[in-house]
PDB file of C-alpha atoms in Angstrom:
ATOM      1  CA  UNK A 239      31.241   9.267 -63.387  1.00 39.00           C
ATOM      2  CA  UNK A 240      29.203   8.856 -60.288  1.00 38.00           C
ATOM      3  CA  UNK A 241      31.419   9.452 -57.108  1.00 39.00           C
ATOM      4  CA  UNK A 242      34.084  12.067 -56.599  1.00 34.00           C
ATOM      5  CA  UNK A 243      36.362  10.785 -53.847  1.00 29.00           C
ATOM      6  CA  UNK A 244      38.390  13.945 -53.215  1.00 32.00           C
ATOM      7  CA  UNK A 245      39.407  13.909 -49.574  1.00 32.00           C
ATOM      8  CA  UNK A 246      39.777  16.731 -47.090  1.00 30.00           C
ATOM      9  CA  UNK A 247      40.853  15.990 -43.561  1.00 27.00           C
ATOM     10  CA  UNK A 248      39.225  17.923 -40.724  1.00 32.00           C
ATOM     11  CA  UNK A 249      41.267  17.471 -37.551  1.00 34.00           C
ATOM     12  CA  UNK A 250      39.646  17.631 -34.131  1.00 31.00           C
ATOM     13  CA  UNK A 251      41.293  17.013 -30.779  1.00 32.00           C
ATOM     14  CA  UNK A 252      39.845  15.354 -27.705  1.00 29.00           C
ATOM     15  CA  UNK A 253      41.185  14.186 -24.339  1.00 35.00           C
ATOM     16  CA  UNK A 254      41.330  10.465 -23.758  1.00 39.00           C
ATOM     17  CA  UNK A 255      41.074   8.918 -20.282  1.00 39.00           C
ATOM     18  CA  UNK A 256      44.862   9.040 -19.939  1.00 42.00           C
ATOM     19  CA  UNK A 257      44.790  12.791 -20.459  1.00 41.00           C
ATOM     20  CA  UNK A 258      46.598  12.636 -23.780  1.00 42.00           C
ATOM     21  CA  UNK A 259      45.453  14.793 -26.670  1.00 37.00           C
ATOM     22  CA  UNK A 260      44.597  12.763 -29.765  1.00 40.00           C
ATOM     23  CA  UNK A 261      43.538  13.683 -33.268  1.00 40.00           C
ATOM     24  CA  UNK A 262      40.698  12.086 -35.162  1.00 39.00           C
ATOM     25  CA  UNK A 263      40.234  12.600 -38.839  1.00 52.00           C
ATOM     26  CA  UNK A 264      36.977  13.751 -40.347  1.00 62.00           C
ATOM     27  CA  UNK A 265      36.123  14.298 -43.994  1.00 79.00           C
ATOM     28  CA  UNK A 266      33.961  17.133 -45.266  1.00 85.00           C
ATOM     29  CA  UNK A 267      31.184  15.609 -47.353  1.00 86.00           C
ATOM     30  CA  UNK A 268      28.327  16.873 -49.499  1.00 90.00           C
ATOM     31  CA  UNK A 269      25.532  14.309 -49.887  1.00 88.00           C
ATOM     32  CA  UNK A 270      22.626  14.587 -52.331  1.00 89.00           C
ATOM     33  CA  UNK A 271      19.449  14.151 -50.257  1.00 88.00           C
ATOM     34  CA  UNK A 272      16.844  15.482 -52.685  1.00 88.00           C
ATOM     35  CA  UNK A 273      16.156  15.861 -56.391  1.00 85.00           C
ATOM     36  CA  UNK A 274      16.637  13.189 -59.031  1.00 76.00           C
ATOM     37  CA  UNK A 275      16.006   9.862 -57.291  1.00 68.00           C
ATOM     38  CA  UNK A 276      18.838   8.248 -59.241  1.00 68.00           C
ATOM     39  CA  UNK A 277      21.320  10.673 -57.640  1.00 74.00           C
ATOM     40  CA  UNK A 278      19.924  10.201 -54.135  1.00 76.00           C
ATOM     41  CA  UNK A 279      22.744   9.306 -51.740  1.00 76.00           C
ATOM     42  CA  UNK A 280      25.547  10.329 -54.095  1.00 81.00           C
ATOM     43  CA  UNK A 281      28.252  12.017 -52.089  1.00 81.00           C
ATOM     44  CA  UNK A 282      31.306  14.151 -52.733  1.00 86.00           C
ATOM     45  CA  UNK A 283      34.358  14.512 -50.501  1.00 84.00           C
ATOM     46  CA  UNK A 284      35.819  17.995 -50.556  1.00 87.00           C
ATOM     47  CA  UNK A 285      39.572  18.297 -50.906  1.00 80.00           C
ATOM     48  CA  UNK A 286      40.383  21.507 -52.741  1.00 86.00           C
ATOM     49  CA  UNK A 287      40.329  24.910 -51.105  1.00 90.00           C
ATOM     50  CA  UNK A 288      37.899  25.984 -53.833  1.00 94.00           C
ATOM     51  CA  UNK A 289      35.290  23.648 -55.331  1.00 94.00           C
ATOM     52  CA  UNK A 290      33.193  24.729 -58.306  1.00 96.00           C
ATOM     53  CA  UNK A 291      29.760  23.103 -58.613  1.00 95.00           C
ATOM     54  CA  UNK A 292      27.378  23.144 -61.572  1.00 94.00           C
ATOM     55  CA  UNK A 293      25.942  21.273 -64.542  1.00 89.00           C
ATOM     56  CA  UNK A 294      29.012  21.398 -66.795  1.00 87.00           C
ATOM     57  CA  UNK A 295      31.417  18.441 -66.737  1.00 82.00           C
ATOM     58  CA  UNK A 296      34.325  20.857 -66.200  1.00 88.00           C
ATOM     59  CA  UNK A 297      33.161  21.521 -62.614  1.00 91.00           C
ATOM     60  CA  UNK A 298      34.785  19.847 -59.627  1.00 91.00           C
ATOM     61  CA  UNK A 299      31.296  18.585 -58.784  1.00 91.00           C
ATOM     62  CA  UNK A 300      29.053  18.072 -61.803  1.00 88.00           C
ATOM     63  CA  UNK A 301      25.332  17.453 -61.239  1.00 88.00           C
ATOM     64  CA  UNK A 302      22.985  16.610 -64.088  1.00 82.00           C
ATOM     65  CA  UNK A 303      20.048  18.825 -63.221  1.00 88.00           C
ATOM     66  CA  UNK A 304      18.696  21.000 -66.043  1.00 87.00           C
ATOM     67  CA  UNK A 305      17.746  23.767 -63.597  1.00 93.00           C
ATOM     68  CA  UNK A 306      21.368  24.108 -62.439  1.00 95.00           C
ATOM     69  CA  UNK A 307      23.554  26.608 -64.296  1.00 95.00           C
ATOM     70  CA  UNK A 308      26.679  25.385 -66.086  1.00 93.00           C
ATOM     71  CA  UNK A 309      28.795  27.013 -63.362  1.00 96.00           C
ATOM     72  CA  UNK A 310      26.471  27.562 -60.447  1.00 98.00           C
ATOM     73  CA  UNK A 311      28.287  28.113 -57.154  1.00 97.00           C
ATOM     74  CA  UNK A 312      31.670  27.880 -55.455  1.00 97.00           C
ATOM     75  CA  UNK A 313      32.557  26.370 -52.090  1.00 96.00           C
ATOM     76  CA  UNK A 314      35.697  27.602 -50.304  1.00 94.00           C
ATOM     77  CA  UNK A 315      37.465  25.997 -47.350  1.00 91.00           C
ATOM     78  CA  UNK A 316      39.584  28.462 -45.347  1.00 89.00           C
ATOM     79  CA  UNK A 317      41.493  28.096 -42.078  1.00 81.00           C
ATOM     80  CA  UNK A 318      41.414  31.067 -39.727  1.00 74.00           C
ATOM     81  CA  UNK A 319      44.296  32.194 -37.501  1.00 72.00           C
ATOM     82  CA  UNK A 320      43.348  29.638 -34.867  1.00 68.00           C
ATOM     83  CA  UNK A 321      43.611  26.840 -37.443  1.00 68.00           C
ATOM     84  CA  UNK A 322      39.863  26.207 -37.476  1.00 72.00           C
ATOM     85  CA  UNK A 323      38.334  25.460 -40.848  1.00 81.00           C
ATOM     86  CA  UNK A 324      35.536  27.643 -42.130  1.00 89.00           C
ATOM     87  CA  UNK A 325      33.445  26.780 -45.164  1.00 93.00           C
ATOM     88  CA  UNK A 326      31.876  29.392 -47.420  1.00 95.00           C
ATOM     89  CA  UNK A 327      29.521  29.116 -50.393  1.00 96.00           C
ATOM     90  CA  UNK A 328      29.165  31.786 -53.080  1.00 97.00           C
ATOM     91  CA  UNK A 329      26.721  31.955 -55.963  1.00 97.00           C
ATOM     92  CA  UNK A 330      28.499  32.603 -59.279  1.00 96.00           C
ATOM     93  CA  UNK A 331      25.745  34.468 -61.118  1.00 93.00           C
ATOM     94  CA  UNK A 332      23.545  31.396 -61.558  1.00 96.00           C
ATOM     95  CA  UNK A 333      20.169  31.631 -63.267  1.00 95.00           C
ATOM     96  CA  UNK A 334      18.053  30.153 -60.452  1.00 95.00           C
ATOM     97  CA  UNK A 335      20.127  31.133 -57.431  1.00 96.00           C
ATOM     98  CA  UNK A 336      21.782  29.235 -54.581  1.00 97.00           C
ATOM     99  CA  UNK A 337      19.789  28.569 -51.412  1.00 97.00           C
ATOM    100  CA  UNK A 338      21.065  27.617 -47.949  1.00 96.00           C
ATOM    101  CA  UNK A 339      18.454  26.313 -45.503  1.00 96.00           C
ATOM    102  CA  UNK A 340      15.745  27.790 -47.706  1.00 95.00           C
ATOM    103  CA  UNK A 341      17.214  31.297 -47.910  1.00 96.00           C
ATOM    104  CA  UNK A 342      18.674  32.819 -51.072  1.00 96.00           C
ATOM    105  CA  UNK A 343      22.425  33.198 -50.530  1.00 95.00           C
ATOM    106  CA  UNK A 344      24.867  35.305 -52.511  1.00 95.00           C
ATOM    107  CA  UNK A 345      27.656  34.343 -50.118  1.00 95.00           C
ATOM    108  CA  UNK A 346      27.414  32.777 -46.680  1.00 96.00           C
ATOM    109  CA  UNK A 347      29.151  30.515 -44.172  1.00 95.00           C
ATOM    110  CA  UNK A 348      28.249  26.822 -44.132  1.00 95.00           C
ATOM    111  CA  UNK A 349      27.980  24.591 -41.062  1.00 92.00           C
ATOM    112  CA  UNK A 350      27.470  20.867 -40.569  1.00 89.00           C
ATOM    113  CA  UNK A 351      23.848  19.978 -41.252  1.00 91.00           C
ATOM    114  CA  UNK A 352      23.188  22.889 -43.605  1.00 95.00           C
ATOM    115  CA  UNK A 353      21.035  22.152 -46.657  1.00 96.00           C
ATOM    116  CA  UNK A 354      22.127  23.608 -50.000  1.00 96.00           C
ATOM    117  CA  UNK A 355      19.649  23.760 -52.876  1.00 96.00           C
ATOM    118  CA  UNK A 356      20.675  24.412 -56.470  1.00 96.00           C
ATOM    119  CA  UNK A 357      18.011  23.779 -59.096  1.00 95.00           C
ATOM    120  CA  UNK A 358      15.961  20.807 -57.919  1.00 93.00           C
ATOM    121  CA  UNK A 359      18.954  19.228 -56.166  1.00 95.00           C
ATOM    122  CA  UNK A 360      19.395  19.419 -52.381  1.00 95.00           C
ATOM    123  CA  UNK A 361      22.730  18.614 -50.737  1.00 95.00           C
ATOM    124  CA  UNK A 362      23.585  18.282 -47.055  1.00 93.00           C
ATOM    125  CA  UNK A 363      26.961  19.256 -45.585  1.00 92.00           C
ATOM    126  CA  UNK A 364      28.487  16.972 -42.960  1.00 88.00           C
ATOM    127  CA  UNK A 365      31.728  15.958 -41.272  1.00 81.00           C
ATOM    128  CA  UNK A 366      32.121  12.194 -41.479  1.00 72.00           C
ATOM    129  CA  UNK A 367      34.775   9.830 -40.187  1.00 66.00           C
ATOM    130  CA  UNK A 368      35.920   6.767 -42.124  1.00 65.00           C
ATOM    131  CA  UNK A 369      33.167   4.496 -40.782  1.00 70.00           C
ATOM    132  CA  UNK A 370      30.436   6.975 -41.689  1.00 66.00           C
ATOM    133  CA  UNK A 371      31.969   7.485 -45.132  1.00 66.00           C
ATOM    134  CA  UNK A 372      31.958   3.729 -45.729  1.00 72.00           C
ATOM    135  CA  UNK A 373      28.354   3.507 -44.495  1.00 71.00           C
ATOM    136  CA  UNK A 374      27.154   6.155 -46.978  1.00 67.00           C
ATOM    137  CA  UNK A 375      29.098   4.493 -49.800  1.00 70.00           C
ATOM    138  CA  UNK A 376      27.430   1.152 -49.050  1.00 75.00           C
ATOM    139  CA  UNK A 377      23.975   2.729 -48.961  1.00 73.00           C
ATOM    140  CA  UNK A 378      24.547   4.304 -52.359  1.00 73.00           C
ATOM    141  CA  UNK A 379      25.850   1.039 -53.821  1.00 77.00           C
ATOM    142  CA  UNK A 380      22.833  -0.874 -52.529  1.00 77.00           C
ATOM    143  CA  UNK A 381      20.611   1.591 -54.379  1.00 78.00           C
ATOM    144  CA  UNK A 382      22.399   1.497 -57.742  1.00 85.00           C
ATOM    145  CA  UNK A 383      23.985  -1.974 -58.002  1.00 90.00           C
ATOM    146  CA  UNK A 384      22.527  -5.188 -59.374  1.00 91.00           C
ATOM    147  CA  UNK A 385      22.518  -7.716 -56.544  1.00 87.00           C
ATOM    148  CA  UNK A 386      23.665 -10.676 -58.663  1.00 90.00           C
ATOM    149  CA  UNK A 387      26.486  -9.157 -60.707  1.00 94.00           C
ATOM    150  CA  UNK A 388      27.621  -6.033 -58.858  1.00 92.00           C
ATOM    151  CA  UNK A 389      27.205  -4.050 -62.069  1.00 94.00           C
ATOM    152  CA  UNK A 390      24.927  -1.022 -62.137  1.00 93.00           C
ATOM    153  CA  UNK A 391      21.228  -1.802 -62.189  1.00 93.00           C
ATOM    154  CA  UNK A 392      18.904  -0.951 -65.064  1.00 93.00           C
ATOM    155  CA  UNK A 393      17.392   2.129 -63.460  1.00 88.00           C
ATOM    156  CA  UNK A 394      20.753   3.719 -62.755  1.00 88.00           C
ATOM    157  CA  UNK A 395      22.515   2.960 -66.029  1.00 91.00           C
ATOM    158  CA  UNK A 396      19.584   4.170 -68.152  1.00 91.00           C
ATOM    159  CA  UNK A 397      19.622   7.422 -66.197  1.00 85.00           C
ATOM    160  CA  UNK A 398      23.363   7.722 -66.865  1.00 87.00           C
ATOM    161  CA  UNK A 399      22.711   7.070 -70.557  1.00 92.00           C
ATOM    162  CA  UNK A 400      20.160   9.897 -70.534  1.00 88.00           C
ATOM    163  CA  UNK A 401      22.657  12.242 -68.884  1.00 83.00           C
ATOM    164  CA  UNK A 402      25.484  11.361 -71.265  1.00 89.00           C
ATOM    165  CA  UNK A 403      23.248  11.750 -74.315  1.00 89.00           C
ATOM    166  CA  UNK A 404      22.230  15.258 -73.160  1.00 83.00           C
ATOM    167  CA  UNK A 405      25.886  16.210 -72.766  1.00 81.00           C
ATOM    168  CA  UNK A 406      26.691  14.784 -76.212  1.00 86.00           C
ATOM    169  CA  UNK A 407      23.822  16.716 -77.803  1.00 84.00           C
ATOM    170  CA  UNK A 408      25.104  19.997 -76.335  1.00 80.00           C
ATOM    171  CA  UNK A 409      28.829  19.432 -76.830  1.00 80.00           C
ATOM    172  CA  UNK A 410      29.002  17.264 -79.932  1.00 83.00           C
ATOM    173  CA  UNK A 411      31.159  14.717 -78.084  1.00 85.00           C
ATOM    174  CA  UNK A 412      31.072  11.173 -79.383  1.00 89.00           C
ATOM    175  CA  UNK A 413      29.982   8.221 -77.313  1.00 94.00           C
ATOM    176  CA  UNK A 414      28.943   4.672 -78.132  1.00 96.00           C
ATOM    177  CA  UNK A 415      27.069   1.829 -76.502  1.00 97.00           C
ATOM    178  CA  UNK A 416      27.283  -1.949 -76.612  1.00 98.00           C
ATOM    179  CA  UNK A 417      24.313  -4.197 -75.887  1.00 97.00           C
ATOM    180  CA  UNK A 418      25.373  -7.734 -74.973  1.00 97.00           C
ATOM    181  CA  UNK A 419      23.240 -10.857 -74.671  1.00 96.00           C
ATOM    182  CA  UNK A 420      24.500 -14.200 -73.348  1.00 96.00           C
ATOM    183  CA  UNK A 421      23.869 -16.906 -75.942  1.00 96.00           C
ATOM    184  CA  UNK A 422      21.806 -19.883 -74.746  1.00 93.00           C
ATOM    185  CA  UNK A 423      21.884 -18.779 -71.109  1.00 94.00           C
ATOM    186  CA  UNK A 424      18.685 -20.722 -70.415  1.00 93.00           C
ATOM    187  CA  UNK A 425      20.600 -23.943 -71.050  1.00 93.00           C
ATOM    188  CA  UNK A 426      22.964 -23.168 -68.164  1.00 93.00           C
ATOM    189  CA  UNK A 427      20.016 -22.800 -65.805  1.00 92.00           C
ATOM    190  CA  UNK A 428      18.282 -25.891 -67.204  1.00 93.00           C
ATOM    191  CA  UNK A 429      21.371 -28.134 -67.087  1.00 92.00           C
ATOM    192  CA  UNK A 430      23.116 -26.911 -63.948  1.00 93.00           C
ATOM    193  CA  UNK A 431      20.501 -24.967 -61.972  1.00 93.00           C
ATOM    194  CA  UNK A 432      19.862 -21.304 -61.269  1.00 92.00           C
ATOM    195  CA  UNK A 433      22.681 -21.070 -58.723  1.00 94.00           C
ATOM    196  CA  UNK A 434      25.115 -22.044 -61.464  1.00 94.00           C
ATOM    197  CA  UNK A 435      23.530 -19.412 -63.684  1.00 93.00           C
ATOM    198  CA  UNK A 436      24.038 -16.797 -60.958  1.00 94.00           C
ATOM    199  CA  UNK A 437      27.710 -17.748 -60.632  1.00 95.00           C
ATOM    200  CA  UNK A 438      28.183 -17.465 -64.378  1.00 96.00           C
ATOM    201  CA  UNK A 439      26.591 -14.001 -64.345  1.00 95.00           C
ATOM    202  CA  UNK A 440      29.089 -12.930 -61.671  1.00 95.00           C
ATOM    203  CA  UNK A 441      32.013 -14.332 -63.665  1.00 95.00           C
ATOM    204  CA  UNK A 442      31.006 -12.647 -66.909  1.00 95.00           C
ATOM    205  CA  UNK A 443      30.328  -9.333 -65.128  1.00 95.00           C
ATOM    206  CA  UNK A 444      33.859  -9.401 -63.685  1.00 95.00           C
ATOM    207  CA  UNK A 445      35.213 -10.042 -67.171  1.00 95.00           C
ATOM    208  CA  UNK A 446      33.337  -6.984 -68.481  1.00 95.00           C
ATOM    209  CA  UNK A 447      34.720  -4.756 -65.724  1.00 94.00           C
ATOM    210  CA  UNK A 448      38.278  -5.935 -66.345  1.00 94.00           C
ATOM    211  CA  UNK A 449      37.910  -4.996 -70.022  1.00 94.00           C
ATOM    212  CA  UNK A 450      36.748  -1.398 -69.411  1.00 94.00           C
ATOM    213  CA  UNK A 451      38.344   1.958 -68.688  1.00 91.00           C
ATOM    214  CA  UNK A 452      37.586   3.861 -65.497  1.00 88.00           C
ATOM    215  CA  UNK A 453      35.120   6.192 -67.257  1.00 90.00           C
ATOM    216  CA  UNK A 454      33.164   3.375 -68.942  1.00 94.00           C
ATOM    217  CA  UNK A 455      29.897   2.207 -67.372  1.00 93.00           C
ATOM    218  CA  UNK A 456      28.520  -1.339 -67.380  1.00 96.00           C
ATOM    219  CA  UNK A 457      25.084  -2.414 -66.193  1.00 96.00           C
ATOM    220  CA  UNK A 458      22.651  -5.303 -66.286  1.00 96.00           C
ATOM    221  CA  UNK A 459      19.420  -4.360 -68.040  1.00 95.00           C
ATOM    222  CA  UNK A 460      17.747  -7.783 -68.267  1.00 93.00           C
ATOM    223  CA  UNK A 461      18.106 -11.386 -67.175  1.00 92.00           C
ATOM    224  CA  UNK A 462      21.114 -12.074 -69.414  1.00 95.00           C
ATOM    225  CA  UNK A 463      21.374  -8.721 -71.186  1.00 96.00           C
ATOM    226  CA  UNK A 464      23.920  -6.017 -70.451  1.00 97.00           C
ATOM    227  CA  UNK A 465      24.572  -2.432 -71.514  1.00 98.00           C
ATOM    228  CA  UNK A 466      28.022  -0.821 -71.709  1.00 97.00           C
ATOM    229  CA  UNK A 467      28.338   2.953 -72.165  1.00 96.00           C
ATOM    230  CA  UNK A 468      31.608   4.221 -73.640  1.00 96.00           C
ATOM    231  CA  UNK A 469      32.072   8.001 -73.288  1.00 92.00           C
ATOM    232  CA  UNK A 470      34.353   9.771 -75.788  1.00 91.00           C
ATOM    233  CA  UNK A 471      34.366   6.657 -77.995  1.00 94.00           C
ATOM    234  CA  UNK A 472      33.512   6.309 -81.678  1.00 93.00           C
ATOM    235  CA  UNK A 473      31.833   3.247 -83.116  1.00 94.00           C
ATOM    236  CA  UNK A 474      35.154   1.848 -84.376  1.00 94.00           C
ATOM    237  CA  UNK A 475      36.621   1.844 -80.876  1.00 95.00           C
ATOM    238  CA  UNK A 476      33.453   0.367 -79.414  1.00 96.00           C
ATOM    239  CA  UNK A 477      33.377  -2.330 -82.092  1.00 96.00           C
ATOM    240  CA  UNK A 478      36.971  -3.383 -81.362  1.00 96.00           C
ATOM    241  CA  UNK A 479      36.242  -3.514 -77.625  1.00 97.00           C
ATOM    242  CA  UNK A 480      33.118  -5.607 -78.203  1.00 97.00           C
ATOM    243  CA  UNK A 481      35.168  -8.065 -80.280  1.00 96.00           C
ATOM    244  CA  UNK A 482      37.753  -8.400 -77.475  1.00 96.00           C
ATOM    245  CA  UNK A 483      35.001  -8.984 -74.921  1.00 97.00           C
ATOM    246  CA  UNK A 484      33.366 -11.603 -77.184  1.00 97.00           C
ATOM    247  CA  UNK A 485      36.677 -13.464 -77.542  1.00 96.00           C
ATOM    248  CA  UNK A 486      37.344 -13.309 -73.785  1.00 96.00           C
ATOM    249  CA  UNK A 487      33.884 -14.707 -73.041  1.00 96.00           C
ATOM    250  CA  UNK A 488      34.419 -17.496 -75.586  1.00 95.00           C
ATOM    251  CA  UNK A 489      37.525 -18.506 -73.616  1.00 96.00           C
ATOM    252  CA  UNK A 490      35.833 -18.179 -70.221  1.00 95.00           C
ATOM    253  CA  UNK A 491      35.283 -21.476 -68.391  1.00 95.00           C
ATOM    254  CA  UNK A 492      33.452 -21.550 -65.055  1.00 94.00           C
ATOM    255  CA  UNK A 493      34.220 -24.582 -62.902  1.00 94.00           C
ATOM    256  CA  UNK A 494      31.088 -25.295 -60.897  1.00 91.00           C
ATOM    257  CA  UNK A 495      30.557 -28.490 -58.857  1.00 91.00           C
ATOM    258  CA  UNK A 496      32.818 -30.566 -61.129  1.00 90.00           C
ATOM    259  CA  UNK A 497      31.190 -29.142 -64.241  1.00 92.00           C
ATOM    260  CA  UNK A 498      32.776 -26.821 -66.761  1.00 94.00           C
ATOM    261  CA  UNK A 499      30.320 -24.156 -67.859  1.00 94.00           C
ATOM    262  CA  UNK A 500      30.947 -22.044 -70.915  1.00 94.00           C
ATOM    263  CA  UNK A 501      28.978 -20.230 -73.571  1.00 95.00           C
ATOM    264  CA  UNK A 502      29.278 -17.213 -75.885  1.00 96.00           C
ATOM    265  CA  UNK A 503      27.803 -13.744 -76.301  1.00 96.00           C
ATOM    266  CA  UNK A 504      26.290 -11.702 -79.109  1.00 97.00           C
ATOM    267  CA  UNK A 505      26.612  -7.916 -79.209  1.00 97.00           C
ATOM    268  CA  UNK A 506      25.235  -4.893 -81.025  1.00 96.00           C
ATOM    269  CA  UNK A 507      27.234  -1.649 -81.194  1.00 97.00           C
ATOM    270  CA  UNK A 508      25.915   1.835 -81.896  1.00 96.00           C
ATOM    271  CA  UNK A 509      27.340   5.372 -81.818  1.00 95.00           C
ATOM    272  CA  UNK A 510      25.178   8.255 -80.668  1.00 93.00           C
ATOM    273  CA  UNK A 511      24.365  10.868 -83.311  1.00 90.00           C
ATOM    274  CA  UNK A 512      22.340  14.072 -83.033  1.00 86.00           C
ATOM    275  CA  UNK A 513      19.807  12.665 -85.484  1.00 87.00           C
ATOM    276  CA  UNK A 514      18.819  10.093 -82.840  1.00 90.00           C
ATOM    277  CA  UNK A 515      15.781  11.492 -81.016  1.00 88.00           C
ATOM    278  CA  UNK A 516      16.212   9.923 -77.576  1.00 90.00           C
ATOM    279  CA  UNK A 517      17.814   7.044 -75.703  1.00 92.00           C
ATOM    280  CA  UNK A 518      14.900   4.746 -76.537  1.00 93.00           C
ATOM    281  CA  UNK A 519      15.733   5.094 -80.231  1.00 94.00           C
ATOM    282  CA  UNK A 520      19.460   4.668 -79.503  1.00 94.00           C
ATOM    283  CA  UNK A 521      18.805   1.444 -77.601  1.00 95.00           C
ATOM    284  CA  UNK A 522      16.444   0.208 -80.328  1.00 95.00           C
ATOM    285  CA  UNK A 523      19.148   0.713 -82.976  1.00 95.00           C
ATOM    286  CA  UNK A 524      21.754  -1.167 -80.927  1.00 95.00           C
ATOM    287  CA  UNK A 525      19.188  -3.858 -80.135  1.00 95.00           C
ATOM    288  CA  UNK A 526      18.430  -4.294 -83.818  1.00 94.00           C
ATOM    289  CA  UNK A 527      22.130  -4.894 -84.463  1.00 94.00           C
ATOM    290  CA  UNK A 528      22.099  -7.445 -81.640  1.00 95.00           C
ATOM    291  CA  UNK A 529      19.096  -9.144 -83.213  1.00 93.00           C
ATOM    292  CA  UNK A 530      20.980  -9.419 -86.505  1.00 92.00           C
ATOM    293  CA  UNK A 531      23.854 -11.228 -84.758  1.00 93.00           C
ATOM    294  CA  UNK A 532      21.406 -13.681 -83.196  1.00 91.00           C
ATOM    295  CA  UNK A 533      19.660 -14.232 -86.504  1.00 91.00           C
ATOM    296  CA  UNK A 534      22.949 -14.880 -88.306  1.00 90.00           C
ATOM    297  CA  UNK A 535      24.306 -17.470 -85.908  1.00 89.00           C
ATOM    298  CA  UNK A 536      25.241 -15.916 -82.521  1.00 92.00           C
ATOM    299  CA  UNK A 537      28.732 -15.443 -81.046  1.00 95.00           C
ATOM    300  CA  UNK A 538      29.178 -12.326 -83.173  1.00 94.00           C
ATOM    301  CA  UNK A 539      29.440  -8.540 -82.920  1.00 95.00           C
ATOM    302  CA  UNK A 540      27.685  -6.230 -85.345  1.00 93.00           C
ATOM    303  CA  UNK A 541      27.730  -2.467 -85.797  1.00 93.00           C
ATOM    304  CA  UNK A 542      24.293  -0.900 -86.027  1.00 89.00           C
ATOM    305  CA  UNK A 543      25.097   0.934 -89.242  1.00 63.00           C
ATOM    306  CA  UNK A 544      26.183  -2.301 -90.902  1.00 39.00           C
ATOM    307  CA  UNK A 545      22.940  -3.915 -89.825  1.00 38.00           C
ATOM    308  CA  UNK A 546      20.835  -1.157 -91.379  1.00 39.00           C
ATOM    309  CA  UNK A 547      22.800  -0.932 -94.613  1.00 36.00           C
ATOM    310  CA  UNK A 548      22.191  -4.546 -95.528  1.00 33.00           C
TER     311      UNK A 548
END
């Protein structure tokens, strides 16, 4: 949901000391350098000859900025007769316009270093080789990943939840969330030390990732608490997934310094509905279901609706 790794190769030739002509490969990249701080550093590799950019999920590049039109602008990559790539940007009747280097642009040529502004979002165009691409990817991951587990951090995943809830409110698409808490995690730290606790967090995070689809999003939102967002998923599907994760965790054994460490999880599941005012209320409902599992004995999964109908 975050990176679009479509790849376009930009070939350039240079003469090496031996006089031979060699080709080096460069990728055309758009990087978000201004706007929503959560999106800062997000980058998109351009592969298609035409790339549509806007707020709607149907775009090749979708940016969650309320000031961006659903279908805002189009980027075209064209080779001239000499085989040199030229890049053009065209506004597609957006509400707030498309700006290049501060100037309103109906249609114009783009060059490396140009700044494109749509809504409150500013993107920079660049040609990057593989090392530069990897560098930007690492910078972005450092900003959005939890250092202990490698899952998304709280700031990023709550922003994603906000974005997905806005899309669901407009489109009527279903999505669900799971809040997971590790049962008796303090005992692991007390008995085996905090380093053992860190290793267990890594192991359980890997288990979560292995259980999810590509479009699902998992993050750490507290010391031993996790949030999983499941786009296009009803509560029944989310409930079944949460049960599978609970069973997998129950069977998980971490071997650490000749000790076998294991515990269980409790989980609360909730589906987003239009009657829910905001993500705070959504999280509160799922958290209440989680509380009910803890109160009734742990190592359980409970749907929010079941919790409130008792």
